[in-house]
Coordinates of C-alpha atoms in Angstrom, one line a residue:
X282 CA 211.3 43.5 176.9
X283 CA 211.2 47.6 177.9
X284 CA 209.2 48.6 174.9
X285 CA 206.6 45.9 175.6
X286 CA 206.5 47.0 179.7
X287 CA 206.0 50.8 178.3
X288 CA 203.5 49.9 176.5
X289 CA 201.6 47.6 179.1
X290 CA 202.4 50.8 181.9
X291 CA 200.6 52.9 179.9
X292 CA 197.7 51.1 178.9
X293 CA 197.5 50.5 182.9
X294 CA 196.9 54.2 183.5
X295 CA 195.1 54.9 181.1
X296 CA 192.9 52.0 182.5
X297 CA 193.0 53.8 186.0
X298 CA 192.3 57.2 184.5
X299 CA 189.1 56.0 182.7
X300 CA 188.3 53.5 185.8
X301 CA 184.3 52.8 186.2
X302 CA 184.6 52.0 190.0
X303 CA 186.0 55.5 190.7
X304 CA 186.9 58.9 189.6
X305 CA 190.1 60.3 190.8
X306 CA 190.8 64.0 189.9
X307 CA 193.6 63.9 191.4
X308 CA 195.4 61.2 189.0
X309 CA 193.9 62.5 186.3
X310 CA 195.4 66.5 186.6
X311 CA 198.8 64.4 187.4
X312 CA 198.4 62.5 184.7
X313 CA 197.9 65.0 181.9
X314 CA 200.6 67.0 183.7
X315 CA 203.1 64.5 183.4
X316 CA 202.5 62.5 180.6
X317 CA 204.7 63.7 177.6
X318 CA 207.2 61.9 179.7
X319 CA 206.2 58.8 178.2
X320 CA 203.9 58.8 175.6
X321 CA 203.2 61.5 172.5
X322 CA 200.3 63.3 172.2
X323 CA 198.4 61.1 169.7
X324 CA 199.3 58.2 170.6
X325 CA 197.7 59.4 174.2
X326 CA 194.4 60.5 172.0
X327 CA 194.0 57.0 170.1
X328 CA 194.2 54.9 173.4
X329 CA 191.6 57.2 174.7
X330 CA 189.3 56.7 171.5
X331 CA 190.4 53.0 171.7
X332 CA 189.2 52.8 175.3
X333 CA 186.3 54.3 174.8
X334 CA 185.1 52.2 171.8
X335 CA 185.3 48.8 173.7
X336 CA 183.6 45.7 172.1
X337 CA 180.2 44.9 173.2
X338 CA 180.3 42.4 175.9
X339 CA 183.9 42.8 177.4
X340 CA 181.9 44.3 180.7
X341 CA 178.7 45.0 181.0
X342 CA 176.4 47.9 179.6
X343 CA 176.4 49.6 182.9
X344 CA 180.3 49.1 183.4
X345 CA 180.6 50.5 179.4
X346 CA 178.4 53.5 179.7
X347 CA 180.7 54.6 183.0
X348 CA 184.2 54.4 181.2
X349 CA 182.7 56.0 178.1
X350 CA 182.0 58.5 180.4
X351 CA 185.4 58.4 181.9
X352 CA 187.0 58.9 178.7
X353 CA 185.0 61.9 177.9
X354 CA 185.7 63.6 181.5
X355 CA 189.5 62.7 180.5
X356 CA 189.3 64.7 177.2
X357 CA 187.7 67.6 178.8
X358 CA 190.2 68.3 181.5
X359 CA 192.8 67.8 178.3
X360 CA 191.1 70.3 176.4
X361 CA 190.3 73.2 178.8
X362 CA 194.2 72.8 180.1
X363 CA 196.4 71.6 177.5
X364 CA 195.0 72.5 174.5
X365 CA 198.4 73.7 172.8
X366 CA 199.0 70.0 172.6
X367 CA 196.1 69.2 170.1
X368 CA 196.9 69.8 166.2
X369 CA 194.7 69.7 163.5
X370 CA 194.5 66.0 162.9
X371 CA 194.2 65.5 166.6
X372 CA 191.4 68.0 166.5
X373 CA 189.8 66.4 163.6
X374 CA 190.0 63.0 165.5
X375 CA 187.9 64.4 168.7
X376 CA 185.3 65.8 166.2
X377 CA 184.8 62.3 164.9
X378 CA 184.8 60.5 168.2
X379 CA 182.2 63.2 169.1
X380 CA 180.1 63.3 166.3
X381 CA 180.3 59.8 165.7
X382 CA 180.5 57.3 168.6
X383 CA 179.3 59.5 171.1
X384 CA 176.0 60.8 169.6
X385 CA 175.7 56.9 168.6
X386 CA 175.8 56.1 171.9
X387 CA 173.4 58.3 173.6
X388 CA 175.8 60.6 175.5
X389 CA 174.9 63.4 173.8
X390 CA 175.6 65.7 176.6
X391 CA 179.2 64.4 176.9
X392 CA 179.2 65.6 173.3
X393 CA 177.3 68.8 173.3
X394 CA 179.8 70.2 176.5
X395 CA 182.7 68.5 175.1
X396 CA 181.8 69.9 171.3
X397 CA 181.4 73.6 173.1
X398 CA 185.0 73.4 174.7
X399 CA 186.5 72.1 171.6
X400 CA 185.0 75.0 169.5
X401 CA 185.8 77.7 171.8
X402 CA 189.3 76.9 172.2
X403 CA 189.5 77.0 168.2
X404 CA 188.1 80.3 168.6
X405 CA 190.7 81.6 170.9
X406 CA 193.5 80.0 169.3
X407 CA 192.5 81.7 166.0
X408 CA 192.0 85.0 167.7
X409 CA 195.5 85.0 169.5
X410 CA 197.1 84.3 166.1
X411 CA 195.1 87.1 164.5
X412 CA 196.2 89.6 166.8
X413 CA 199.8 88.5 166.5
X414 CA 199.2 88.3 162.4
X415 CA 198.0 91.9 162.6
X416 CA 199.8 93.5 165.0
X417 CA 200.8 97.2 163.2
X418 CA 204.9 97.1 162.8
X419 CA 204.8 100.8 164.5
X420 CA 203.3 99.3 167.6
X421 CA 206.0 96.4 167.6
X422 CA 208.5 98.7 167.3
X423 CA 207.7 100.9 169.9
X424 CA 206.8 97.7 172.1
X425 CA 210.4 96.3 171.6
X426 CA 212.4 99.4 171.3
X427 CA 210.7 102.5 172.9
X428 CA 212.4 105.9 172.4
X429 CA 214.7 107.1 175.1
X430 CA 213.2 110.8 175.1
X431 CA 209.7 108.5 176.3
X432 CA 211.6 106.4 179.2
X433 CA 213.0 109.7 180.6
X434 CA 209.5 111.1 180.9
X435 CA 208.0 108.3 182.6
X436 CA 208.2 107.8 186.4
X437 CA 210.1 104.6 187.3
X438 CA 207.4 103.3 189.2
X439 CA 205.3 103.4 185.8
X440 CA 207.6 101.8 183.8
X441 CA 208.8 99.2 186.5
X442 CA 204.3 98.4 186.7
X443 CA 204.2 98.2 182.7
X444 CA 207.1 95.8 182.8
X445 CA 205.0 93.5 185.8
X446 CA 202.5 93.2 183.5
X447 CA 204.3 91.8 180.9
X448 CA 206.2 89.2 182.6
X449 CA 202.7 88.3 184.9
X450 CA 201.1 87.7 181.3
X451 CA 203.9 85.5 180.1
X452 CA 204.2 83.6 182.8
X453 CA 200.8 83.0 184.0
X454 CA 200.3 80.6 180.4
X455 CA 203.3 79.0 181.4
X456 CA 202.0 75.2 181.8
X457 CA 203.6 72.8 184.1
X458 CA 204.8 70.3 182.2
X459 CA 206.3 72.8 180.0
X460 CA 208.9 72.6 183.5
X461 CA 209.3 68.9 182.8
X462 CA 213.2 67.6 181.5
X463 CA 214.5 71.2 180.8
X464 CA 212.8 71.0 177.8
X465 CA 213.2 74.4 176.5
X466 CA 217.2 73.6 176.5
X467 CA 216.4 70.7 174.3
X468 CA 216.1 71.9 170.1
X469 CA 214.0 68.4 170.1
X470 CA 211.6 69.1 172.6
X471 CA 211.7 73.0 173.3
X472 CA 208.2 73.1 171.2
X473 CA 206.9 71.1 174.8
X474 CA 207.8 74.6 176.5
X475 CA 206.5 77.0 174.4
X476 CA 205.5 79.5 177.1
X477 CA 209.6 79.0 179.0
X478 CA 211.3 79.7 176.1
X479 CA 209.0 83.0 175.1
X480 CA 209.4 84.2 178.7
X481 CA 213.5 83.9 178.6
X482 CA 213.6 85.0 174.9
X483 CA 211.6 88.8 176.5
X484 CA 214.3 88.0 179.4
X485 CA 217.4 88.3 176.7
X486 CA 215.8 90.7 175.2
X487 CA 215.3 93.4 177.7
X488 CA 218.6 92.7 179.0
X489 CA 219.7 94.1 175.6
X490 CA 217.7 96.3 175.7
X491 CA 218.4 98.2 178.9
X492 CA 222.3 99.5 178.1
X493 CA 220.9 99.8 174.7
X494 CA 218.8 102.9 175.7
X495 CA 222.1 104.1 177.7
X496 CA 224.4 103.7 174.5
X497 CA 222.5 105.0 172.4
X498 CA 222.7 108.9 174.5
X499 CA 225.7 110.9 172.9
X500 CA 227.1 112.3 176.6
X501 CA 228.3 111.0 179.7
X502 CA 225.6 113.0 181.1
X503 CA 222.9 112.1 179.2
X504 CA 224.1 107.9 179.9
X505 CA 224.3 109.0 184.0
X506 CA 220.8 109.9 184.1
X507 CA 219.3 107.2 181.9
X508 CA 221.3 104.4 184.3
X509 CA 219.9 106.2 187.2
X510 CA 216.8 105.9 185.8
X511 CA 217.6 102.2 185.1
X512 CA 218.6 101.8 188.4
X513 CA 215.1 103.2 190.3
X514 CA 213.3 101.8 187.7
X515 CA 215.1 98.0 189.3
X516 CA 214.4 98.9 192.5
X517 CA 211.1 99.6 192.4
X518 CA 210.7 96.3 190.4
X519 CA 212.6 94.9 193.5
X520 CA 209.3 96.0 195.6
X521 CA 206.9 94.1 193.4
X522 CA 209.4 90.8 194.0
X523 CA 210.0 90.7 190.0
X524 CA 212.8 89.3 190.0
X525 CA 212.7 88.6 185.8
X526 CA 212.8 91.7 184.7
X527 CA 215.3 93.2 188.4
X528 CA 217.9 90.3 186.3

């Protein structure tokens, strides 16, 4: 039936991806781009631990060592470039692989470099949520609403550079499979594309808060030169080719 040809399609690449005759990087940076298309991050991680823990005498020792190897090149690339998909019990579950069948088997290089990646993506994980934790509310407000009398002293060019930084920082963590199925229209799978929906929330945003800063001015006057300023401040955007933020 389908679900029994899923399963056996999947079980086929993971087969290829962790293949002792050869090492294809190629298939395997496809393969972790694409593969919340048909299988869920844990299940992914528990055929991986699975494939590495094969009985003793299904292949030979040689044939073993290399796919044990495999597996571990496989959860490296994962880590260092999708680690937003790991939780805790999937982070819990690498430990024990690590710590367990890997230092059992002698690969304790696999395990020292893959134990190093693991820990210092915990560490910058917890350090981007302690900065957002701790971020003083007076310099959120002024981030998300600054004061008119500031945007009138600052040359467009400044303000247009500022707002290029912004959007290059949100979209450079923008993954690709966060791209895959429009899911960031989806309520069920918007969490795959974190990065898409944070980028067009700061898009709604500043296109609020743009005739914001003009409505707020008391005088005709006052709103002429602060959509003047609007309007420089768009074209110089226009140069850098940001086309987010020109929007």
């Amino acid at each position: 039936d389908d679900d029994e040809a899923r399963r056996v399609t999947v079980n086929v690449l993971i087969v290829r991806l962790t293949s002792w005759e050869l090492l294809d990087q190629g298939f395997v940076e496809m393969f972790f781009a694409v593969y919340p298309m048909f299988i869920t991050a844990p299940v992914l991680l528990e055929k991986l631990v699975q494939r590495y823990c094969l009985p003793e005498g299904v292949l030979d020792t040689a044939k073993r060592n290399t796919i044990q190897i495999r597996v571990g090149t496989a959860l490296k690339h994962w880590l260092e470039r999708e680690f937003d998909d790991f939780n805790s019990d999937m982070i819990s579950r690498v430990r024990k692989l690590i710590s367990d069948d890997m230092v059992r088997d002698e690969h304790t290089h696999l395990a020292s470099r893959l134990l190093a990646d693991l820990e210092q993506k915990i560490e910058e994980r917890q350090a981007e949520i302690h900065k957002v934790e701790n971020l003083p509310e007076s310099l959120l407000q002024e981030f998300l609403l600054p004061t008119t009398r500031n945007l009138m002293a600052e040359k467009p060019m400044n303000i247009a550079e500022q707002l290029c930084l912004i959007d290059m920082d949100l979209f450079r963590k923008i993954g690709s499979r966060e791209l895959l199925n429009l899911s960031w229209n989806n309520p069920k799978t918007k969490h795959n594309a974190f990065h898409v929906v944070a980028s067009l929330a700061r898009l709604n945003m500043f296109s609020l808060w743009v005739p914001t800063t003009i409505l707020l001015l008391d005088t005709a006057e006052a709103r002429g030169r602060m959509m003047s300023k609007w309007i420089s401040v768009a074209s110089c955007l226009w140069e850098h080719n940001n086309y987010q933020s020109v929007t």
